[in-house]
PDB file of C-alpha atoms in Angstrom:
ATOM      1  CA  UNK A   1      97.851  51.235  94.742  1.00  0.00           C
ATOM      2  CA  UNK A   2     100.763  53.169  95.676  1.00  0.00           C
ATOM      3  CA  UNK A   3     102.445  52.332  92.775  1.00  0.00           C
ATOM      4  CA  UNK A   4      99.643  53.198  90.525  1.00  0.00           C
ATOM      5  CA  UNK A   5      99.359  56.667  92.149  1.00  0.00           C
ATOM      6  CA  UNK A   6     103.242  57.015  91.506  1.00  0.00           C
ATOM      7  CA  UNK A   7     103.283  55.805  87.858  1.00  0.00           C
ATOM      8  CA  UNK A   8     100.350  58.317  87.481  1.00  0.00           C
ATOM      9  CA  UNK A   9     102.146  61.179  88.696  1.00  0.00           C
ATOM     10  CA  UNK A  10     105.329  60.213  86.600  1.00  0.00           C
ATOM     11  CA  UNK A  11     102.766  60.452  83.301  1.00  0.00           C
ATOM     12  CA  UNK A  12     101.090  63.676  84.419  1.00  0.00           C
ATOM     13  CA  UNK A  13     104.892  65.050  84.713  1.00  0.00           C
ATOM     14  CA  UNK A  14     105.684  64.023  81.807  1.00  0.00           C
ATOM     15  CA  UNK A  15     102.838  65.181  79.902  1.00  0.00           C
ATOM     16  CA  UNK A  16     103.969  68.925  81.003  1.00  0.00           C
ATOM     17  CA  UNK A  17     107.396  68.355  78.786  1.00  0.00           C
ATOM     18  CA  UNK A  18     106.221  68.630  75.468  1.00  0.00           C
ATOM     19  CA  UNK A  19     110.012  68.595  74.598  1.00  0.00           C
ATOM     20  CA  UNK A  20     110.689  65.715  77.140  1.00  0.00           C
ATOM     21  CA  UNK A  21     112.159  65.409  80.290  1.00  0.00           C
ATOM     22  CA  UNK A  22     115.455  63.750  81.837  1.00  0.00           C
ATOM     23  CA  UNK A  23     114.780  61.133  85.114  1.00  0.00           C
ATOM     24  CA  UNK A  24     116.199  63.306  87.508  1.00  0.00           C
ATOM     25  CA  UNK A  25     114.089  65.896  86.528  1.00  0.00           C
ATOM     26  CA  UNK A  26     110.852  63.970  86.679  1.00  0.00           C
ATOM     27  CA  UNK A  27     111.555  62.348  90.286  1.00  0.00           C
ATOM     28  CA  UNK A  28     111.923  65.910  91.177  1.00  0.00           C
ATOM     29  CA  UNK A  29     109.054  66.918  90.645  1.00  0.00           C
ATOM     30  CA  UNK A  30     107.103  64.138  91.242  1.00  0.00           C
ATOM     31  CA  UNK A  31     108.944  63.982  94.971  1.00  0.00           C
ATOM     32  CA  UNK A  32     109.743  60.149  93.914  1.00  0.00           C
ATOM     33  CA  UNK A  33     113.531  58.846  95.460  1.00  0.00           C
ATOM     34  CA  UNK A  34     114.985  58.592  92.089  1.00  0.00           C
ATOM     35  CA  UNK A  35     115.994  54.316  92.318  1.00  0.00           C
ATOM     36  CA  UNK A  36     111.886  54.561  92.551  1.00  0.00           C
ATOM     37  CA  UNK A  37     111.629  56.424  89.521  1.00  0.00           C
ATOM     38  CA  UNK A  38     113.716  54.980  87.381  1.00  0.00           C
ATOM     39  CA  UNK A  39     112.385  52.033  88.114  1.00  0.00           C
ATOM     40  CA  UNK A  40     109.135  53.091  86.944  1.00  0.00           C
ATOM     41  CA  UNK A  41     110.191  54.638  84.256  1.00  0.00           C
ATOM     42  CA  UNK A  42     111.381  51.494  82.752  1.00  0.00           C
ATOM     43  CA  UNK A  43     108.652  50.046  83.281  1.00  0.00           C
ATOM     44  CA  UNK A  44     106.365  52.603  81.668  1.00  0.00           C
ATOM     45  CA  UNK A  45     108.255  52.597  78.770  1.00  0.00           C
ATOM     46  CA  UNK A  46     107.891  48.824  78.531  1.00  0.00           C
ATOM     47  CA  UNK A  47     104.499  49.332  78.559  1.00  0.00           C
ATOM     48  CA  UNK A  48     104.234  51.811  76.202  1.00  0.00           C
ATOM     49  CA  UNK A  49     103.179  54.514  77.901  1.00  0.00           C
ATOM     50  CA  UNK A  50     106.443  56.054  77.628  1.00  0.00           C
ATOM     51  CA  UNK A  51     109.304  56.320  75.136  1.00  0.00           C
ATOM     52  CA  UNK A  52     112.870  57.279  75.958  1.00  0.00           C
ATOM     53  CA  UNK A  53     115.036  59.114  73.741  1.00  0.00           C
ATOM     54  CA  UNK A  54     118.588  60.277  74.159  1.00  0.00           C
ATOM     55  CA  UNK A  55     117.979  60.332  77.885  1.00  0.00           C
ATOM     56  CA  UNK A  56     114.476  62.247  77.825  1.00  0.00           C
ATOM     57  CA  UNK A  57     111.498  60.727  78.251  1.00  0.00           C
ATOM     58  CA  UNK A  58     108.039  61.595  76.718  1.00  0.00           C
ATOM     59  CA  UNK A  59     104.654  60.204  76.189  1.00  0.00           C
ATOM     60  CA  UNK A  60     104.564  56.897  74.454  1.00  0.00           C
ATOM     61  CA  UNK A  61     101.975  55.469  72.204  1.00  0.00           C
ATOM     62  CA  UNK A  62      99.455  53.682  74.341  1.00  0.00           C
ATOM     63  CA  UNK A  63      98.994  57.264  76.732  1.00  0.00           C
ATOM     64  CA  UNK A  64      98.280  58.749  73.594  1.00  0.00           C
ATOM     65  CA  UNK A  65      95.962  56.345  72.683  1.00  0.00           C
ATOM     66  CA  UNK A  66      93.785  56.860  76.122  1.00  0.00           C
ATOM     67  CA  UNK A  67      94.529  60.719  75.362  1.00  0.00           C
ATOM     68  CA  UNK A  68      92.600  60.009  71.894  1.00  0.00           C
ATOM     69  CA  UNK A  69      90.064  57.788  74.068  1.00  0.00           C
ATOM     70  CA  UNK A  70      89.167  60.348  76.343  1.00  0.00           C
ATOM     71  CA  UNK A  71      88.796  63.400  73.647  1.00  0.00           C
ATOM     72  CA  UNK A  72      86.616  61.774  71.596  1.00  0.00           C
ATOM     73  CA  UNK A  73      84.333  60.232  74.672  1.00  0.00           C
ATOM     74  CA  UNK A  74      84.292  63.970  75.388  1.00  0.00           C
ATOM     75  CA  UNK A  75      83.059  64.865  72.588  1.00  0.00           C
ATOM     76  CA  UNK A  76      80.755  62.276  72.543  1.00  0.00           C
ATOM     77  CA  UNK A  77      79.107  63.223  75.709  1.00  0.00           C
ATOM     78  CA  UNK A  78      78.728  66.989  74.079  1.00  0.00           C
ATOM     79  CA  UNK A  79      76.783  65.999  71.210  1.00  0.00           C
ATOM     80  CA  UNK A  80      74.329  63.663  73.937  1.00  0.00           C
ATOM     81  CA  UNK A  81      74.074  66.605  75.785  1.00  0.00           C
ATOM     82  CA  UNK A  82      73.316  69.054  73.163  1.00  0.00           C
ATOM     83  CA  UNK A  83      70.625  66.529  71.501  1.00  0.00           C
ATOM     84  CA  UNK A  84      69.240  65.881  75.055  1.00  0.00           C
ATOM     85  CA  UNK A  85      68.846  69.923  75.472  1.00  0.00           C
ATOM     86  CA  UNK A  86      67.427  70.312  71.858  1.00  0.00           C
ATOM     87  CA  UNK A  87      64.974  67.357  71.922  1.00  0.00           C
ATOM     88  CA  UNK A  88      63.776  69.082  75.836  1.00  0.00           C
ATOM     89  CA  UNK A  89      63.521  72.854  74.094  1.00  0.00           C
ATOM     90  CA  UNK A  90      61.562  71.686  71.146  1.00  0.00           C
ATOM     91  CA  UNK A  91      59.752  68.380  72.254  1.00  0.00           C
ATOM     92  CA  UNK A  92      60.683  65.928  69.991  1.00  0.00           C
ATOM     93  CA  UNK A  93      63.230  63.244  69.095  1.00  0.00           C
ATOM     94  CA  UNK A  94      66.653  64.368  67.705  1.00  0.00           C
ATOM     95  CA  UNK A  95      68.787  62.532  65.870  1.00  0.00           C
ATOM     96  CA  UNK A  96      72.498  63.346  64.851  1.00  0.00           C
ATOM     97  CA  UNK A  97      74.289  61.321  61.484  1.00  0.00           C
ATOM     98  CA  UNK A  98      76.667  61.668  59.367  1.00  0.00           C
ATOM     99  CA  UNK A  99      77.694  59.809  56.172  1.00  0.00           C
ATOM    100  CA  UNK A 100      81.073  58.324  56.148  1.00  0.00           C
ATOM    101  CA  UNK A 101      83.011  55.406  54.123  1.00  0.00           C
ATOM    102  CA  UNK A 102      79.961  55.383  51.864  1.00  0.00           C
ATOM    103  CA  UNK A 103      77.759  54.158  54.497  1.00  0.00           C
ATOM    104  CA  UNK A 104      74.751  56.148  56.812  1.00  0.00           C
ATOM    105  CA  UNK A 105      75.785  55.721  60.334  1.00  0.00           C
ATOM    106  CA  UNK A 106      72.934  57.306  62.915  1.00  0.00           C
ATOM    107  CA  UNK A 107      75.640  58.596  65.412  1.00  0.00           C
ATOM    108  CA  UNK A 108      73.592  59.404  68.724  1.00  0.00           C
ATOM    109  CA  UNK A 109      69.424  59.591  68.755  1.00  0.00           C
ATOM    110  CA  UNK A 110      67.512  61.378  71.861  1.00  0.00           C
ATOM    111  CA  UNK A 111      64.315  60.586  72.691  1.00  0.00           C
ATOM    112  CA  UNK A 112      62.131  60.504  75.757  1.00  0.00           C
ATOM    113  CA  UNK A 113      58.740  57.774  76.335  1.00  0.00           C
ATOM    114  CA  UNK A 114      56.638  60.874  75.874  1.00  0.00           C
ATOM    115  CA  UNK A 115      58.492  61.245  72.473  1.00  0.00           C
ATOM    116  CA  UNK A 116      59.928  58.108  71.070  1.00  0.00           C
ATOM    117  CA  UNK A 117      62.360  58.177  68.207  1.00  0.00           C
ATOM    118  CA  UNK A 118      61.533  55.984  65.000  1.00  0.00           C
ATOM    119  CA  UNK A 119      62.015  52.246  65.442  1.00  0.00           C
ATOM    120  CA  UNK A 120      64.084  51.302  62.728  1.00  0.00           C
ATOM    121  CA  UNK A 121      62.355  48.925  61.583  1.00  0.00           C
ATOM    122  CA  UNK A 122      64.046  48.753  57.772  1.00  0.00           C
ATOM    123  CA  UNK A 123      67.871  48.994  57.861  1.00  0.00           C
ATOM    124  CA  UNK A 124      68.675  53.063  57.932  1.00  0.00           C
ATOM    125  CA  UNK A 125      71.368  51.983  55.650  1.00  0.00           C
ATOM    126  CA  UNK A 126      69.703  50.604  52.692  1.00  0.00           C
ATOM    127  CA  UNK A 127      67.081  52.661  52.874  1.00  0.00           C
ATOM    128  CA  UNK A 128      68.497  56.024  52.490  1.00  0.00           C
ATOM    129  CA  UNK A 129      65.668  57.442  50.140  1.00  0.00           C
ATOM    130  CA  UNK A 130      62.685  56.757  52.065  1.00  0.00           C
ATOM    131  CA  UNK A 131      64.031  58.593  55.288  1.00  0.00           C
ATOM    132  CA  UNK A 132      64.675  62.186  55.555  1.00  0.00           C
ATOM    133  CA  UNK A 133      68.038  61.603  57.257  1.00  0.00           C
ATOM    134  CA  UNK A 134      69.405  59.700  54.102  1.00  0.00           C
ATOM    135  CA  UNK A 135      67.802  62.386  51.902  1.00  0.00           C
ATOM    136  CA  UNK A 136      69.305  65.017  53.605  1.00  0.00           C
ATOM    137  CA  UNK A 137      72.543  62.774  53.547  1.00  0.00           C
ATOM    138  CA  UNK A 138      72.326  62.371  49.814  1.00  0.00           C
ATOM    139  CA  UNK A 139      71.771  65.850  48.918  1.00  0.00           C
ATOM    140  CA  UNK A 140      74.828  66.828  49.911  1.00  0.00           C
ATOM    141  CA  UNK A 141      76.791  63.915  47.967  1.00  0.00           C
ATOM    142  CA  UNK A 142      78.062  64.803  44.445  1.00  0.00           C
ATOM    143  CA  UNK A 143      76.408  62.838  41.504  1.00  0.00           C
ATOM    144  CA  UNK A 144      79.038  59.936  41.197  1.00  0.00           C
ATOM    145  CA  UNK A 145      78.899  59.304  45.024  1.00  0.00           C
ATOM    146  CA  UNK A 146      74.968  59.875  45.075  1.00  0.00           C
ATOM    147  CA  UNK A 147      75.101  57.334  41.994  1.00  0.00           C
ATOM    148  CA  UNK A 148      77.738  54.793  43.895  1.00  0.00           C
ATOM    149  CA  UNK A 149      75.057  54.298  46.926  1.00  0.00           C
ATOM    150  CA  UNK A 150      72.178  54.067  44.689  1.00  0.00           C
ATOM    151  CA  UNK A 151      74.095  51.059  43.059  1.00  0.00           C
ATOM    152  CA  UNK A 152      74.764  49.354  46.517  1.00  0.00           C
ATOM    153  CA  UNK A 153      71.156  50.468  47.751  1.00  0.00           C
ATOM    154  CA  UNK A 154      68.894  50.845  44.811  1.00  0.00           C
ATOM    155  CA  UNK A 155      65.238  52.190  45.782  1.00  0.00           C
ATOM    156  CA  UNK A 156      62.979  50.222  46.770  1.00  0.00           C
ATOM    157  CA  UNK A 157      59.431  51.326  48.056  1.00  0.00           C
ATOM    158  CA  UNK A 158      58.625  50.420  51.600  1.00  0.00           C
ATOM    159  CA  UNK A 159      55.625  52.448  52.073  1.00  0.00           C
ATOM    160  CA  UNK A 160      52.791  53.846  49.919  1.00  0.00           C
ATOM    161  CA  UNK A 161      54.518  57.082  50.098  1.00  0.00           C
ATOM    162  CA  UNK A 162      58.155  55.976  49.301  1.00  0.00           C
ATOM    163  CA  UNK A 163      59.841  57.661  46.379  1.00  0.00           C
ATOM    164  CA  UNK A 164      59.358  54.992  43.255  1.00  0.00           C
ATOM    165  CA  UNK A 165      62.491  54.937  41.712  1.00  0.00           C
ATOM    166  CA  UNK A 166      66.244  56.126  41.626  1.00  0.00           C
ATOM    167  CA  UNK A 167      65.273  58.576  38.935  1.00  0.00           C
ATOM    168  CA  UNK A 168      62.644  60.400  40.528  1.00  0.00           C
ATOM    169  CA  UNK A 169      64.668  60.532  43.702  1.00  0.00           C
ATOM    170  CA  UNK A 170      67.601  61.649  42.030  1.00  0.00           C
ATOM    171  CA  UNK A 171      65.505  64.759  40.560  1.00  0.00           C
ATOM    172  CA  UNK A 172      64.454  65.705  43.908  1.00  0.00           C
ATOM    173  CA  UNK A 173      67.719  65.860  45.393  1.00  0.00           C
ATOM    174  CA  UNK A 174      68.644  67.643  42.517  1.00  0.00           C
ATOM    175  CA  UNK A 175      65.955  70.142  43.169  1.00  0.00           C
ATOM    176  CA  UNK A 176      66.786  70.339  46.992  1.00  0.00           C
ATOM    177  CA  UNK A 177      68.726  73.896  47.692  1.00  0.00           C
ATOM    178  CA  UNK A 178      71.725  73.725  49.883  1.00  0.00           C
ATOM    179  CA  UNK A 179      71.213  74.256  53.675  1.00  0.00           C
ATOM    180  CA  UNK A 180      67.680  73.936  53.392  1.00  0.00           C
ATOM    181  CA  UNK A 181      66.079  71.298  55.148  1.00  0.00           C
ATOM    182  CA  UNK A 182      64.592  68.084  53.721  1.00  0.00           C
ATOM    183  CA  UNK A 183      61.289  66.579  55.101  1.00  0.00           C
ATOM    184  CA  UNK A 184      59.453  63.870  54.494  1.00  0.00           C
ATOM    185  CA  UNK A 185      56.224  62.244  55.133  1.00  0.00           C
ATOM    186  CA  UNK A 186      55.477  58.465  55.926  1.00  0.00           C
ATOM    187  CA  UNK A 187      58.273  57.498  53.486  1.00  0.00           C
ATOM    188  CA  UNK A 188      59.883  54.954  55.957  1.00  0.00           C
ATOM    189  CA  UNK A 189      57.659  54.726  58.671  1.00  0.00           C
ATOM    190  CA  UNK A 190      53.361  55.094  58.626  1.00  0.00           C
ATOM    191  CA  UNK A 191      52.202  57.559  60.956  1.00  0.00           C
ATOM    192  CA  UNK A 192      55.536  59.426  60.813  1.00  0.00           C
ATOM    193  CA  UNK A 193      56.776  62.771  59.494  1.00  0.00           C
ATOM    194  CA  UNK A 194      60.523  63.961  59.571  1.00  0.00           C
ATOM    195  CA  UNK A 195      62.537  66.604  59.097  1.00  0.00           C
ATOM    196  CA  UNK A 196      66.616  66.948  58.250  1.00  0.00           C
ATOM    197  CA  UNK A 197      68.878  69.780  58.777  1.00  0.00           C
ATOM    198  CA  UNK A 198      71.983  69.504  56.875  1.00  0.00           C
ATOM    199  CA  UNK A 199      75.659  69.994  57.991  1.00  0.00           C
ATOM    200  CA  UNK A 200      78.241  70.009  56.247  1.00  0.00           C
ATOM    201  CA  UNK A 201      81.954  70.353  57.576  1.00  0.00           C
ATOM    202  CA  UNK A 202      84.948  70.187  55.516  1.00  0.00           C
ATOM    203  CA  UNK A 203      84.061  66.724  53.312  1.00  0.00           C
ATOM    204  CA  UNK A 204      82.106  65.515  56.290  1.00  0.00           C
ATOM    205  CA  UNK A 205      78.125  65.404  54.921  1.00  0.00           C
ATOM    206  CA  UNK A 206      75.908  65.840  58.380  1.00  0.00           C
ATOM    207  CA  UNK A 207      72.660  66.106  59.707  1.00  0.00           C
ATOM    208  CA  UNK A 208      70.454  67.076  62.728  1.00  0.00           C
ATOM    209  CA  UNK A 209      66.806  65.312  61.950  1.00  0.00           C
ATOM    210  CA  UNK A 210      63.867  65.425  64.118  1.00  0.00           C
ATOM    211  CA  UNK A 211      60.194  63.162  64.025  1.00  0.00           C
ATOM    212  CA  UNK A 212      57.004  63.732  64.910  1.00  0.00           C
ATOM    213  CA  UNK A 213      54.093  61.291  64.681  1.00  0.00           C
ATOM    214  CA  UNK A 214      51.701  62.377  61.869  1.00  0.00           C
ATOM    215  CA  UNK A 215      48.986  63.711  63.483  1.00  0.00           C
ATOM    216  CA  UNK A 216      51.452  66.388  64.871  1.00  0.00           C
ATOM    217  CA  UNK A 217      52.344  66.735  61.150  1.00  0.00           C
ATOM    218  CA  UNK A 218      51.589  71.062  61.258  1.00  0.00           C
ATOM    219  CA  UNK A 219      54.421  71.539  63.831  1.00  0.00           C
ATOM    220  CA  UNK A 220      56.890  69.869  61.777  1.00  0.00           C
ATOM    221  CA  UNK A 221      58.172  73.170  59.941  1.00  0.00           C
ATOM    222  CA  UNK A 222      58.909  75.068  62.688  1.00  0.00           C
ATOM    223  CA  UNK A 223      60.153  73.088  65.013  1.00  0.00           C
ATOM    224  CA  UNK A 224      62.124  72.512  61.917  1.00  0.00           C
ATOM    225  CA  UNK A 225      63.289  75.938  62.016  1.00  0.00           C
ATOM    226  CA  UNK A 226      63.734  76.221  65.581  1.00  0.00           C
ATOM    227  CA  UNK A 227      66.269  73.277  65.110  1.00  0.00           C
ATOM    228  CA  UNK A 228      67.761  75.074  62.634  1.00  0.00           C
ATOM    229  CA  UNK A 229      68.255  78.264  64.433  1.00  0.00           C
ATOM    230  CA  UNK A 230      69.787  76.151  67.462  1.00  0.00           C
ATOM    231  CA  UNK A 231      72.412  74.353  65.027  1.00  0.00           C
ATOM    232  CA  UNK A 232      73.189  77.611  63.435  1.00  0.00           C
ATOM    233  CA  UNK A 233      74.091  78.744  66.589  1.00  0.00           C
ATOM    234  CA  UNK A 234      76.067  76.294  67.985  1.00  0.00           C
ATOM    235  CA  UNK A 235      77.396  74.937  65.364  1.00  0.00           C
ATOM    236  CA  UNK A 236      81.690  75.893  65.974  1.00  0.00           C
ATOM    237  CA  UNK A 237      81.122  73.635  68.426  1.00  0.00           C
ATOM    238  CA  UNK A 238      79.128  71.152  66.735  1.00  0.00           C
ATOM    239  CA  UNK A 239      81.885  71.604  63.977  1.00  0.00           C
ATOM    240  CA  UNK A 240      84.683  69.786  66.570  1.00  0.00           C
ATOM    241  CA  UNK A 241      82.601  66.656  67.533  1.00  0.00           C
ATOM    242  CA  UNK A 242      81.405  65.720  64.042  1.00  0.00           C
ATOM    243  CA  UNK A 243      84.104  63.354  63.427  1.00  0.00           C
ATOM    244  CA  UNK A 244      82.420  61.093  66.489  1.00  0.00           C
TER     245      UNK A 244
END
């Protein structure tokens, strides 16, 4: 353990030298006898965790790797957090996605057992035009990428109320005005209603979406709104941790 707590000082040292840091220099300040340091030193940089250059010493690859680890569990753990405090404020499920690689991925959902989220029962992924997440998604594609998914995942109804075909849903994206948010109504799931806010950051296409069960179908707009006012105001933040 001692040795551990040792090597762990050596790193934090050296993580202070953004233009490295000679041996002596780090036993120094790390109160280390400097046999003891070198020693670990070498070692560290065997590892990885250090690289030596022209007698200076500076973080290797593998720190920065658990330095990339531990930012993006960070931010991670803010967009829980912020989903756990909207879905509390407004009473209902809230989900956070993005698109990315040409593919849906439903980043972090917050629900409680008074207000379940949507079992997904049909894969989110293929089924991007029933569910106002995908919509939302979709809308903010351009018409060759909107296009490219429709060819991989070509509409399909799986509900009554689920758009008919790629030509009607293509119209109604076409007709949805940007920022605005997207509901819908049964299309993926019976007895549910939905609403999307989008996101957009850089060439990152984003979305905060909330459910409701249908007989709760009147609130829908403004807690709608009430999401949207809470994203709008929070959303510098939001802006680092979309990349999750």
């Amino acid at each position: 353990m001692g040795s551990v707590q040792r090597a762990m000082r050596l790193l934090e040292s050296v993580a202070e030298h953004e233009h490295g840091a000679p041996a002596k220099q780090l036993a120094r300040e790390t109160g280390l006898a400097l046999p003891t340091a070198y020693h670990l030193l070498r070692t560290l940089v065997h590892e990885g965790y250090l690289r030596r250059d022209k007698g200076l010493f500076f973080l290797g690859e593998a720190a920065e790797r658990l330095s990339s680890s531990g930012a993006q569990q960070k931010r991670r753990s803010t967009i829980a957090e912020t989903l756990a405090h909207w879905r509390d404020a407004i009473g209902v499920p809230v989900y956070y996605a993005v698109y990315r690689d040409g593919e849906i991925e439903v980043m972090c959902v917050s629900d409680t057992p008074g207000n379940p989220a949507v079992e997904e029962w049909a894969d989110f992924r293929e089924t991007a035009h029933a569910h106002a997440i995908g919509q939302c998604l979709l809308a903010q594609l351009d018409e060759d990428d909107r296009r490219d998914h429709l060819d991989r995942y070509p509409v399909r109804a799986i509900t009554p109320y689920t758009v008919r075909d790629n030509h009607t849903l293509l119209r109604r994206l076409d007709r949805t005005k940007r920022m605005e948010p997207v509901f819908e109504r049964q299309e993926y799931a019976l007895g549910t209603v939905c609403a999307a806010i989008p996101i957009t950051v850089g060439t990152t296409a984003g979305t905060m979406a909330i459910s409701l069960p249908v007989h709760q179908a009147d609130r829908l707009a403004d807690a709608s709104r009430q999401l949207q006012s809470e994203v709008g105001r929070l959303l510098g933040s939001l802006a680092i941790s979309i990349s999750i």
